[in-house]
mmCIF file of C-alpha atoms in Angstrom:
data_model
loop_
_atom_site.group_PDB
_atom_site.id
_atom_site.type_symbol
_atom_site.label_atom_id
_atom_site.label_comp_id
_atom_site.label_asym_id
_atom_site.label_seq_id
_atom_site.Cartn_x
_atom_site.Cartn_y
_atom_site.Cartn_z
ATOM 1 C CA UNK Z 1371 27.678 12.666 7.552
ATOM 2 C CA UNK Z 1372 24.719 13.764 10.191
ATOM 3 C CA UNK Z 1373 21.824 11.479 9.996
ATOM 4 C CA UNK Z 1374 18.313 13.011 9.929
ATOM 5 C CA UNK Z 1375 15.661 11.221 11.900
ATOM 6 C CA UNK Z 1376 12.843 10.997 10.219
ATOM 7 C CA UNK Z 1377 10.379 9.468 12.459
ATOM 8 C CA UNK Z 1378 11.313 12.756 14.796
ATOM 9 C CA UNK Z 1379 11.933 15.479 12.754
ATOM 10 C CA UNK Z 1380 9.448 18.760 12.503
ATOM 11 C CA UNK Z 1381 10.507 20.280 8.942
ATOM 12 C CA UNK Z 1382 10.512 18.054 6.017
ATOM 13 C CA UNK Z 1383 13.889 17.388 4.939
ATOM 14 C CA UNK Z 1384 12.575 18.342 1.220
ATOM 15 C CA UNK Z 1385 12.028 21.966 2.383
ATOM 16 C CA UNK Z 1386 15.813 22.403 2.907
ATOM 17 C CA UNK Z 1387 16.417 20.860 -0.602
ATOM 18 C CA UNK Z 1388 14.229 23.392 -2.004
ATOM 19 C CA UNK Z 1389 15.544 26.078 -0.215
ATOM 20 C CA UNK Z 1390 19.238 25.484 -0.794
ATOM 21 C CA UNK Z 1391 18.236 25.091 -4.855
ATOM 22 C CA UNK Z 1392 17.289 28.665 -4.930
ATOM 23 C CA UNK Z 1393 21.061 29.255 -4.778
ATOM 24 C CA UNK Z 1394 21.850 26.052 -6.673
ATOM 25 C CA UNK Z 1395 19.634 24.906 -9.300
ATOM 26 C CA UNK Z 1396 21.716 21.539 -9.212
ATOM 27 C CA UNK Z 1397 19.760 20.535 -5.909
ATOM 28 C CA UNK Z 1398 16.397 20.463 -6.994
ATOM 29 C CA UNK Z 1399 17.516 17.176 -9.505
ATOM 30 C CA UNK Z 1400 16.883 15.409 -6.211
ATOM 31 C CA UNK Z 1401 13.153 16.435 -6.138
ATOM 32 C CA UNK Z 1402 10.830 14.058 -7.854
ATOM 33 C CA UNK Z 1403 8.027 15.657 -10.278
ATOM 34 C CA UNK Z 1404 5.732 16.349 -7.572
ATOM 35 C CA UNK Z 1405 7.767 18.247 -5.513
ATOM 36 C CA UNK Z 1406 7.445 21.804 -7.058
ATOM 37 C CA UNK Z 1407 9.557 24.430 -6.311
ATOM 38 C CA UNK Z 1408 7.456 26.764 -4.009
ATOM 39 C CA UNK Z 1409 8.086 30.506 -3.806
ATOM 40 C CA UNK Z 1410 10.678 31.977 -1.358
ATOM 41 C CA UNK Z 1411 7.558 33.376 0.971
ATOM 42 C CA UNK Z 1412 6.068 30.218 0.789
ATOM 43 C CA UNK Z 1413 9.017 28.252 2.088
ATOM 44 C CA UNK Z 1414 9.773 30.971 4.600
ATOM 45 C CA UNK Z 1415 6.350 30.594 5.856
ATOM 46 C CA UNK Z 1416 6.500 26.677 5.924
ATOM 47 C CA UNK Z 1417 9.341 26.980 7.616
ATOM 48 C CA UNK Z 1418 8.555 29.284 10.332
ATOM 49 C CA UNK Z 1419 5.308 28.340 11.009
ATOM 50 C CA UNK Z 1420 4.610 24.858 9.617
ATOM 51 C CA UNK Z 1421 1.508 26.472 7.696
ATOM 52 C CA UNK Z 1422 1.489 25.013 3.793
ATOM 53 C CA UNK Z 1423 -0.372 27.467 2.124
ATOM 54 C CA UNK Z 1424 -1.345 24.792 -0.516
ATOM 55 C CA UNK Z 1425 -2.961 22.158 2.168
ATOM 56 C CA UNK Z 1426 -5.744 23.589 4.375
ATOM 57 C CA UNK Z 1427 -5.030 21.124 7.258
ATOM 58 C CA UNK Z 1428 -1.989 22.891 8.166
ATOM 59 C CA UNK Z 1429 -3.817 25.572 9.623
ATOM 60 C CA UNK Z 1430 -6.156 23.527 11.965
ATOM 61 C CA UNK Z 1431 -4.139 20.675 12.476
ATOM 62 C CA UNK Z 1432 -2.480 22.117 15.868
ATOM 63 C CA UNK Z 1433 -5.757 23.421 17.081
ATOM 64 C CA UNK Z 1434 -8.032 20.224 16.922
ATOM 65 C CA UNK Z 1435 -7.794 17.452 18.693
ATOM 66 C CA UNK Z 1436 -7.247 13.797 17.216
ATOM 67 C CA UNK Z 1437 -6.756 15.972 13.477
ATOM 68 C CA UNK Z 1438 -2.951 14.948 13.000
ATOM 69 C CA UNK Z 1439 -4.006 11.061 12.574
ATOM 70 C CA UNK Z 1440 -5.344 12.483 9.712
ATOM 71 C CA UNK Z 1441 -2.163 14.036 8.528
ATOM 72 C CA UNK Z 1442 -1.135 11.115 5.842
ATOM 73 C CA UNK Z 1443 0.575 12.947 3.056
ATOM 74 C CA UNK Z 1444 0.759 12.763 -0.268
ATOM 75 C CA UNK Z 1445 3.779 12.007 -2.006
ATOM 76 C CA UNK Z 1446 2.432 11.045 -5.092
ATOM 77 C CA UNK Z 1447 -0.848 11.511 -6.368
ATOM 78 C CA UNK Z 1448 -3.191 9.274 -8.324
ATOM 79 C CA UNK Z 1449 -5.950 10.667 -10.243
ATOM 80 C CA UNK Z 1450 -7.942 12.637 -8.524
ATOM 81 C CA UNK Z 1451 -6.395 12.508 -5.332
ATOM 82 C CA UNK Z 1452 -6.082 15.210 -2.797
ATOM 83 C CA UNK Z 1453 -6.334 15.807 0.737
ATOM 84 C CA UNK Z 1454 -10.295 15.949 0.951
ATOM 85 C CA UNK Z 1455 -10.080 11.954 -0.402
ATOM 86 C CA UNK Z 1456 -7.554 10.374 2.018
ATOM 87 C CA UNK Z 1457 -7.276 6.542 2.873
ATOM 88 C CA UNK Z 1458 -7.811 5.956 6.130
ATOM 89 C CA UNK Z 1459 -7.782 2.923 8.411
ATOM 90 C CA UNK Z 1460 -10.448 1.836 10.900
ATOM 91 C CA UNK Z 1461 -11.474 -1.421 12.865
ATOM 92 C CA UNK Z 1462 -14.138 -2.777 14.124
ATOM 93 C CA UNK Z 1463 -14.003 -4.909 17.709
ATOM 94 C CA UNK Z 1464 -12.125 -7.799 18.182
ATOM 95 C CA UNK Z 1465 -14.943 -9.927 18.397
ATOM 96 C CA UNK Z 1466 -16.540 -8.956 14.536
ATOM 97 C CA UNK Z 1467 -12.737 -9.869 13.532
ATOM 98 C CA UNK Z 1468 -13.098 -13.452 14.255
ATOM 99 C CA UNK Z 1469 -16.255 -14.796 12.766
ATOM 100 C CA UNK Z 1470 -16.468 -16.516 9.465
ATOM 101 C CA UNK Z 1471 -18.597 -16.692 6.521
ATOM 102 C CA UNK Z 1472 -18.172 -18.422 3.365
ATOM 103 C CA UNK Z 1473 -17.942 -16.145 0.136
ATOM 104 C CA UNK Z 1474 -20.727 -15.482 -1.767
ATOM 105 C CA UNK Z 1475 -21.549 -17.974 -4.416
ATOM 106 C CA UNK Z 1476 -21.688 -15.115 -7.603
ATOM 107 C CA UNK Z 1477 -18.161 -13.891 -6.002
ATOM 108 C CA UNK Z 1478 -16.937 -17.258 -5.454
ATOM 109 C CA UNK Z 1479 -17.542 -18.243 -9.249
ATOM 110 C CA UNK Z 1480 -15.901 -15.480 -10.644
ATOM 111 C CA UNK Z 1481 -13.115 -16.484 -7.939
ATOM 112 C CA UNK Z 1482 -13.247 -19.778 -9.613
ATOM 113 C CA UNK Z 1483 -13.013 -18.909 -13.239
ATOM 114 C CA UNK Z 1484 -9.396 -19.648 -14.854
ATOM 115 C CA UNK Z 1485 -8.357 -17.771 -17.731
ATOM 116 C CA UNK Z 1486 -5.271 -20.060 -19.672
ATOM 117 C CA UNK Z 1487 -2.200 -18.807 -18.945
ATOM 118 C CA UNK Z 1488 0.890 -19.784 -21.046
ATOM 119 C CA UNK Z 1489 3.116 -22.594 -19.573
ATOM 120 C CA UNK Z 1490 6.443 -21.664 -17.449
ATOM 121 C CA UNK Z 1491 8.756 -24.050 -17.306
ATOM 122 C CA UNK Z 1492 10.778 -22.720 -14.231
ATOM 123 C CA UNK Z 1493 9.865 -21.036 -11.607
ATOM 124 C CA UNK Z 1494 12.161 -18.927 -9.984
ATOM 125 C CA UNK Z 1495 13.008 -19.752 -6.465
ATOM 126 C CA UNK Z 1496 10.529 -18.071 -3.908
ATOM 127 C CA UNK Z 1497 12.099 -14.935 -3.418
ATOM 128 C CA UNK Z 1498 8.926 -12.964 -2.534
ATOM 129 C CA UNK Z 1499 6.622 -13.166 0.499
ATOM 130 C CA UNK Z 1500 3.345 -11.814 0.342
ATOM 131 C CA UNK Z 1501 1.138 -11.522 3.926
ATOM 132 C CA UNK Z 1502 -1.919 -9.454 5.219
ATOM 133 C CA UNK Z 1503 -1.178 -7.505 8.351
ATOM 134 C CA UNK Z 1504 -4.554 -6.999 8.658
ATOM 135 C CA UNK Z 1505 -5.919 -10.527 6.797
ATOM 136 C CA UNK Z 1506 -9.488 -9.889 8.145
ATOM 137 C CA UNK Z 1507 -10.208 -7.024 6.056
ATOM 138 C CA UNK Z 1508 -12.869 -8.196 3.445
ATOM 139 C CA UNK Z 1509 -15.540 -6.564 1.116
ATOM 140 C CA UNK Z 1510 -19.157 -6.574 1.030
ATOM 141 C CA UNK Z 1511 -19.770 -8.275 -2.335
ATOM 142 C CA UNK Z 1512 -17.626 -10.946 -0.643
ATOM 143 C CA UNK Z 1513 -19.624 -11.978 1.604
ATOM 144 C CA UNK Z 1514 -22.881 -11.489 0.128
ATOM 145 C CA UNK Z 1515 -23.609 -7.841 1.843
ATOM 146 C CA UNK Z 1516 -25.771 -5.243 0.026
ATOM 147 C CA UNK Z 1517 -24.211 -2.445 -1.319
ATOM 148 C CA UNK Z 1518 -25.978 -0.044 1.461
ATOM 149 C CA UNK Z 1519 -24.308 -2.190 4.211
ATOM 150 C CA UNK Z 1520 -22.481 -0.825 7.274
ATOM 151 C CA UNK Z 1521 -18.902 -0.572 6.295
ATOM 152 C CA UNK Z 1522 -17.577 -2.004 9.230
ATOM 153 C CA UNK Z 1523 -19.320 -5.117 8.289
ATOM 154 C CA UNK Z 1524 -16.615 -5.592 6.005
ATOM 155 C CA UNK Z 1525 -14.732 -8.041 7.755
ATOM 156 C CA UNK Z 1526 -13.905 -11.856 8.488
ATOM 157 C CA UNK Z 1527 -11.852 -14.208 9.494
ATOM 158 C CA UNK Z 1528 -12.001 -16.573 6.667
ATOM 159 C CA UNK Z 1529 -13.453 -14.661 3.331
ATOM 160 C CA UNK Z 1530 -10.931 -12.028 3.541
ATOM 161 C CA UNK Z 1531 -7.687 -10.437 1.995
ATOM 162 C CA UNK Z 1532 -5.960 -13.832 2.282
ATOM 163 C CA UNK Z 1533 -8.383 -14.758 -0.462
ATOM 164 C CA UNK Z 1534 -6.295 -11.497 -2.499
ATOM 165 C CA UNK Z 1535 -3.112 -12.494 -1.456
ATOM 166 C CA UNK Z 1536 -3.595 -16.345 -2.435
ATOM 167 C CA UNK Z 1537 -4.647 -14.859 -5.831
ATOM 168 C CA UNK Z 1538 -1.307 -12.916 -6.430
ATOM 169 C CA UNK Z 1539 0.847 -15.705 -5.111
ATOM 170 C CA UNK Z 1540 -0.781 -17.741 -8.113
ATOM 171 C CA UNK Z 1541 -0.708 -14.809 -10.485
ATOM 172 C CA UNK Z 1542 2.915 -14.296 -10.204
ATOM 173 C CA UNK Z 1543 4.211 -18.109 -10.505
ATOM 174 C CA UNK Z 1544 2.288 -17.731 -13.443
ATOM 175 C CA UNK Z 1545 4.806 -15.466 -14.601
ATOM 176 C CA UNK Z 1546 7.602 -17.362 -13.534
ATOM 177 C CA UNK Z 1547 8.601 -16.068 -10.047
ATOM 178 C CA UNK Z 1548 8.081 -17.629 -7.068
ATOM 179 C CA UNK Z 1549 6.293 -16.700 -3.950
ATOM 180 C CA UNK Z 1550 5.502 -17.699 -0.494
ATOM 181 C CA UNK Z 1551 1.898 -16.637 0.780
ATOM 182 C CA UNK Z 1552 0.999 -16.205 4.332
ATOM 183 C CA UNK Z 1553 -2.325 -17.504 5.631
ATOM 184 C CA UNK Z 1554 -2.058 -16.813 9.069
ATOM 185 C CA UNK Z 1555 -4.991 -15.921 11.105
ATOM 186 C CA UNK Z 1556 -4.517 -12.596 12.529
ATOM 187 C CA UNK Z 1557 -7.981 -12.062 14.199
ATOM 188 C CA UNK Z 1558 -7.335 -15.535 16.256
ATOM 189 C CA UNK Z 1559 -3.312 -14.476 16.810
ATOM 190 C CA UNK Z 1560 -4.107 -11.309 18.273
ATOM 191 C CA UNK Z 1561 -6.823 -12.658 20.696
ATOM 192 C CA UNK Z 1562 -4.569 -15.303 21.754
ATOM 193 C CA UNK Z 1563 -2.217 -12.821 22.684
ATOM 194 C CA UNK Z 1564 -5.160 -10.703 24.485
ATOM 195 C CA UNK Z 1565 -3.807 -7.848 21.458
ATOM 196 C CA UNK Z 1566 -6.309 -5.142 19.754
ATOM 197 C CA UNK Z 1567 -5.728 -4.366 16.352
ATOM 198 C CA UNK Z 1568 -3.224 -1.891 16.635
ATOM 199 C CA UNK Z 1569 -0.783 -4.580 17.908
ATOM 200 C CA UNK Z 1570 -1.391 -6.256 14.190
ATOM 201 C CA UNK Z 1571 1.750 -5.421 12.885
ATOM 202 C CA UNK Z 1572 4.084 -7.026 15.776
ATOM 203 C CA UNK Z 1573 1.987 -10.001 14.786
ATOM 204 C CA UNK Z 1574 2.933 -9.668 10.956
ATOM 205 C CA UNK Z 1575 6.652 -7.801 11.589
ATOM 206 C CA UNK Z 1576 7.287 -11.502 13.702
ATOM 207 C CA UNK Z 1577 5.471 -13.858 10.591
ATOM 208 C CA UNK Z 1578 7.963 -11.608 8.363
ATOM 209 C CA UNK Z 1579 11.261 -12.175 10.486
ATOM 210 C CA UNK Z 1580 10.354 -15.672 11.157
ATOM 211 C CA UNK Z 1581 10.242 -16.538 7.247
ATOM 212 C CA UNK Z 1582 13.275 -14.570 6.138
ATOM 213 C CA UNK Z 1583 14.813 -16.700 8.488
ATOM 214 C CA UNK Z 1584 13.656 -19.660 7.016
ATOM 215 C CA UNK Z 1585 13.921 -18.922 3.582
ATOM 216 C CA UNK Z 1586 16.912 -16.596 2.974
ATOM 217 C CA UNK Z 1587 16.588 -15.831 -0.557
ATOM 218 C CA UNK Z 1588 13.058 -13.875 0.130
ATOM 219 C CA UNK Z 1589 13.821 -10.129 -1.261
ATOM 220 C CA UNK Z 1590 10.510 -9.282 -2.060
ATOM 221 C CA UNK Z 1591 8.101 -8.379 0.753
ATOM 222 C CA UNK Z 1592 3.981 -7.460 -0.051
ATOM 223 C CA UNK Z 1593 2.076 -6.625 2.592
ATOM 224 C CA UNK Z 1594 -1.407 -6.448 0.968
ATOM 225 C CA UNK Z 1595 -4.718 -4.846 2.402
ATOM 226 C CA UNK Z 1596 -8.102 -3.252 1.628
ATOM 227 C CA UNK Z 1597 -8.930 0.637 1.707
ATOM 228 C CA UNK Z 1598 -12.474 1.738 4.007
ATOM 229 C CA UNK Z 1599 -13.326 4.080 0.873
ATOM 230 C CA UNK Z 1600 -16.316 3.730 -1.140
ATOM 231 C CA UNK Z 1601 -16.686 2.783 -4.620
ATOM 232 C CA UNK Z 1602 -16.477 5.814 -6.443
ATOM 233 C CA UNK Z 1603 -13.312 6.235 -4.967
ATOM 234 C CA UNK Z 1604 -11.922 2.346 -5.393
ATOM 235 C CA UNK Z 1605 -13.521 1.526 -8.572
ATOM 236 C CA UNK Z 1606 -12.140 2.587 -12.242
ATOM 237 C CA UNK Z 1607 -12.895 1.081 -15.785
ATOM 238 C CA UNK Z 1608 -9.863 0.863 -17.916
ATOM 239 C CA UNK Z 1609 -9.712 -0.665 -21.168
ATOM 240 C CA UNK Z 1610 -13.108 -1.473 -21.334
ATOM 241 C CA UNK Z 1611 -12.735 -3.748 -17.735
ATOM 242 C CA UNK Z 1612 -13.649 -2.822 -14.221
ATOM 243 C CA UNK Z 1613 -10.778 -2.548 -11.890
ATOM 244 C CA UNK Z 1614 -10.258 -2.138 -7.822
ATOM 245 C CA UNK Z 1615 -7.882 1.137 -7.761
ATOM 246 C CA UNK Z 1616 -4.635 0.527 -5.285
ATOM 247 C CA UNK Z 1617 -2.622 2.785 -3.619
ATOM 248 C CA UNK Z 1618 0.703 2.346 -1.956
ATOM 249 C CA UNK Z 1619 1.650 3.514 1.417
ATOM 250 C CA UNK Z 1620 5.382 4.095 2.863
ATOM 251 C CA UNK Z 1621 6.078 4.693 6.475
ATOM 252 C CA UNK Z 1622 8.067 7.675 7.013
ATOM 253 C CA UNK Z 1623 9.650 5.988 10.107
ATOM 254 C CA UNK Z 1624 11.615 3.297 8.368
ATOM 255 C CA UNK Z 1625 15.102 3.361 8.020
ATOM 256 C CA UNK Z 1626 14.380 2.519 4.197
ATOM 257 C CA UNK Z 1627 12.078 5.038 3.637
ATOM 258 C CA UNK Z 1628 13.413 6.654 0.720
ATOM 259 C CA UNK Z 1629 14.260 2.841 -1.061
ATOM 260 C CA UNK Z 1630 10.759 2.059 -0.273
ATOM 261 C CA UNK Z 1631 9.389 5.371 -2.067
ATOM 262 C CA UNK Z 1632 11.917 4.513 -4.961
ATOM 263 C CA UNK Z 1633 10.383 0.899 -4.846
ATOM 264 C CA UNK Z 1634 6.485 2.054 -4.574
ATOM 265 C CA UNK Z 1635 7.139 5.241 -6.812
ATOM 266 C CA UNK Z 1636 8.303 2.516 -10.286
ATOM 267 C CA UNK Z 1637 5.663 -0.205 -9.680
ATOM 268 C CA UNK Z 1638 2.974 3.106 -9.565
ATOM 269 C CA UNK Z 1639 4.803 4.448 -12.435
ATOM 270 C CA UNK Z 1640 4.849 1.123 -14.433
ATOM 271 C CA UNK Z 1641 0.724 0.078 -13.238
ATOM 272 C CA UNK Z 1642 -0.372 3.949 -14.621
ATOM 273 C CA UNK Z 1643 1.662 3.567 -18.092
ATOM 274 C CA UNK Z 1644 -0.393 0.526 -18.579
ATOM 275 C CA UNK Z 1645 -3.499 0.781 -16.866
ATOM 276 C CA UNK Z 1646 -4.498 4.754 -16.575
ATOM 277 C CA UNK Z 1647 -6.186 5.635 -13.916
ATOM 278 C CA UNK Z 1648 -5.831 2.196 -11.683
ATOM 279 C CA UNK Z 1649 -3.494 3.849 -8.924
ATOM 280 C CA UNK Z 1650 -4.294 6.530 -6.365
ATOM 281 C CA UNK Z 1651 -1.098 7.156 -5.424
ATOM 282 C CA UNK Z 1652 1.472 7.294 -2.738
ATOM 283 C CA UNK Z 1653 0.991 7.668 0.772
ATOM 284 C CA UNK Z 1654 3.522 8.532 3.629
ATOM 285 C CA UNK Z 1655 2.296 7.688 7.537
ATOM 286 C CA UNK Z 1656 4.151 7.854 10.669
ATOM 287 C CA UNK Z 1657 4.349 7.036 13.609
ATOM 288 C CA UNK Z 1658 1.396 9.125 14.880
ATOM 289 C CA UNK Z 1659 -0.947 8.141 11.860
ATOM 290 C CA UNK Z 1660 -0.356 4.469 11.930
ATOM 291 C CA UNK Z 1661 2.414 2.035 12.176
ATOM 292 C CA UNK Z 1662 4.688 3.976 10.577
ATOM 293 C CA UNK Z 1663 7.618 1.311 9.445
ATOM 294 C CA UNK Z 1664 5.235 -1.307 8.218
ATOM 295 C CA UNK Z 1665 8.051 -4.033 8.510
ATOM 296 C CA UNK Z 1666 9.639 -1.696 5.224
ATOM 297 C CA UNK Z 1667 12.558 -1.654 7.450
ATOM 298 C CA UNK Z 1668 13.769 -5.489 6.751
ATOM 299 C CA UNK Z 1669 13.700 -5.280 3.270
ATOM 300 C CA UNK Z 1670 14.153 -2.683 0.343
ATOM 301 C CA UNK Z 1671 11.854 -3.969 -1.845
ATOM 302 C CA UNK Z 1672 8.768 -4.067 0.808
ATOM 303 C CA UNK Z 1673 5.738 -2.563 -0.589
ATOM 304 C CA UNK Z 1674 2.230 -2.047 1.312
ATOM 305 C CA UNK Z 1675 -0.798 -2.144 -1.497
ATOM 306 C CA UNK Z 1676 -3.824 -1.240 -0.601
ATOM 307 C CA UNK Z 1677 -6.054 -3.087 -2.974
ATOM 308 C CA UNK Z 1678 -9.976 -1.682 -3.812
ATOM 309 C CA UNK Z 1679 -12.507 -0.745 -0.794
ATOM 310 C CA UNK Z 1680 -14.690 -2.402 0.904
ATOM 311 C CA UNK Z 1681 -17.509 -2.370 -2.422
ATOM 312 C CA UNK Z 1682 -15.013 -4.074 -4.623
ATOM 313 C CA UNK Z 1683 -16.263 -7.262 -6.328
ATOM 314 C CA UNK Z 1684 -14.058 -10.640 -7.667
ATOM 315 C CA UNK Z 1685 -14.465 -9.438 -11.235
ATOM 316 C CA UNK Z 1686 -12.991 -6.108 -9.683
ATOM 317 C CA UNK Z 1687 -10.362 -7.550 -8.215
ATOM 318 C CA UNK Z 1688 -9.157 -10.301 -9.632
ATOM 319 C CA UNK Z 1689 -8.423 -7.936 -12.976
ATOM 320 C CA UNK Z 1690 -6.238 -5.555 -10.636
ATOM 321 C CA UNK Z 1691 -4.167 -8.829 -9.384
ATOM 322 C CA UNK Z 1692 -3.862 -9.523 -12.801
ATOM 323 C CA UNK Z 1693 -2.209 -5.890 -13.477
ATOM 324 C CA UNK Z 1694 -0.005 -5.710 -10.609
ATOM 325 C CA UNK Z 1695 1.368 -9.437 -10.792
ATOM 326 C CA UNK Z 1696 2.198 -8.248 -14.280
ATOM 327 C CA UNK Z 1697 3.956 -4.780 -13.193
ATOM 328 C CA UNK Z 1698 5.679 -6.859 -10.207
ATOM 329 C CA UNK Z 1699 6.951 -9.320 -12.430
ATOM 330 C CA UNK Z 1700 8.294 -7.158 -14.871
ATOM 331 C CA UNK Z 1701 10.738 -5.079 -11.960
ATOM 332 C CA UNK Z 1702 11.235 -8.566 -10.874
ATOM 333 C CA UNK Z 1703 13.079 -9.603 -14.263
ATOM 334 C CA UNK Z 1704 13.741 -6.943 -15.391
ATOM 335 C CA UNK Z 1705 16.350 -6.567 -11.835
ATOM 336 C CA UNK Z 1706 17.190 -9.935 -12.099
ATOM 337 C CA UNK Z 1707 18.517 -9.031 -15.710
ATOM 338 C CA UNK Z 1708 20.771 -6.473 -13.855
ATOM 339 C CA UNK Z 1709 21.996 -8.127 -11.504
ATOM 340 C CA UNK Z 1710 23.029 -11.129 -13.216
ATOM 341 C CA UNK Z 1711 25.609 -8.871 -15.245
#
């Protein structure tokens, strides 16, 4: 069998797949619902040229520079997501990374609030790890910023998405299951190591390694971060409650790519059957547009979530933990139940 690179190949290897189901319907099973079957021209075109009459950016992308690190696709989208509405990354200098502010005494009450949860009597052993490649990513509410604040002032060392991840960790013993959560420091690991940001992931692909190592039954890995959107974007009201929307992200360059899409595309499925509305979709970034494995490599079920923007509030966020610790723990079971026969 020839293996296809995907971190290196031009043409998309679903364009051959819809090509070859012109002459055999039986192929196109293999495309999910998104996938559409395009027109002959249209495939001929994409094929020839690389233009996608149905995305705009394929006709500029070649001729400006810097415009492919904008070239995240979308594999699955939320509501009202298209190209003009992308999640992108940014970060600010090393230096904003690394101070630290306590949380803001409105958010930190809400933080602080417990809602009773019924009693589990085991908790399955830790098979999940959840980490923050990029722990310093925080939101304005957070910290006490005004809404009309700089963006890029939404970020710390301390009052941050290890705050989010912490929550989860709770949220899904709650449900029986059992999870490690990383707290590491990124902003002080990657200036002891003289790194930028963009060495953030070899910082969090080594935290990963080192604790599968030390803990051989983790399956589950949850790499969890913040979107730079705005609110109208992050923010949704669902059953009468105000939620921080997520989106997932796979990295085309990762030998598990399409497990990780499989993995991503059911917990997306399962969040929108329950809570309309709450997920933006599924992203795919390479190599070129960010890390482009995102440590998806070492496990089949690892999943980046992007959780809210940088306006999100506790209240916000704390009922979208809620949500996806439920989703998560349902797969979990619910694969535990199959494996165990």
């Amino acid at each position: 069998m020839v293996q296809i690179d995907r971190s290196s190949q031009d043409v998309p290897i679903e364009l051959f797949v819809k090509l070859i189901s012109f002459e055999n319907q039986y192929f196109s099973q293999t495309l999910n619902d998104q996938q559409e079957l395009k027109s002959p021209t249209s495939l001929a075109l994409e094929l020839i040229t690389q233009i996608n009459l149905g995305d705009i950016r394929s006709f500029i992308g070649n001729e400006l520079p810097g415009y492919a690190l904008y070239d995240t696709k979308i594999l699955v989208p939320g509501e009202g997501t298209d190209f003009t509405n992308l999640p992108y990354e940014s970060a600010p200098p090393l230096d904003v990374l690394l101070q630290e502010r306590e949380m803001a005494q409105k958010e930190l009450e809400e933080l602080n609030k417990s809602e009773p949860k019924p009693p589990i009597t085991t908790i399955h052993n830790k098979k999940m790890l959840i980490y923050q490649s990029h722990n310093y990513e925080s939101f304005l509410p957070l910290l006490g910023l005004p809404p009309e604040s700089d963006p890029n002032k939404a970020f710390d060392s301390k009052t941050n998405m290890t705050v989010v991840g912490d929550m989860l960790g709770k949220a899904l013993e709650a449900n029986g299951v059992g999870a490690i959560v990383d707290k590491t420091n990124m902003g002080a690991e990657l200036n002891k190591n003289g790194w930028g940001t963009e060495k953030a992931y070899t910082v969090s692909r080594s935290i990963v390694t080192s604790t599968m190592a030390s803990n051989n039954e983790i399956e589950y890995l949850i790499d969890l971060h913040r979107d730079s959107s705005r609110r109208d974007l992050t923010t949704a009201t669902i059953h009468n409650k105000p939620y921080a929307r997520v989106f997932f992200v796979v990295g085309s360059a990762s030998d598990n790519h399409e497990k990780s899409l499989a993995f991503a595309n059911k917990i997306h499925k399962s969040l929108e059957s329950q809570y309309p509305g709450i997920s933006r979709g599924i992203f795919e970034k390479g190599l070129n547009e960010g890390n482009g494995v995102y440590n998806q490599d070492l496990s089949e079920h690892s999943i980046l979530i992007e959780i809210g923007g940088v306006d999100n509030n506790m209240k916000e966020i704390k009922n979208t933990v809620d949500a996806l610790s439920k989703v998560i723990s349902q797969y979990f079971w619910d694969a535990e139940k199959v494996n165990s026969n």
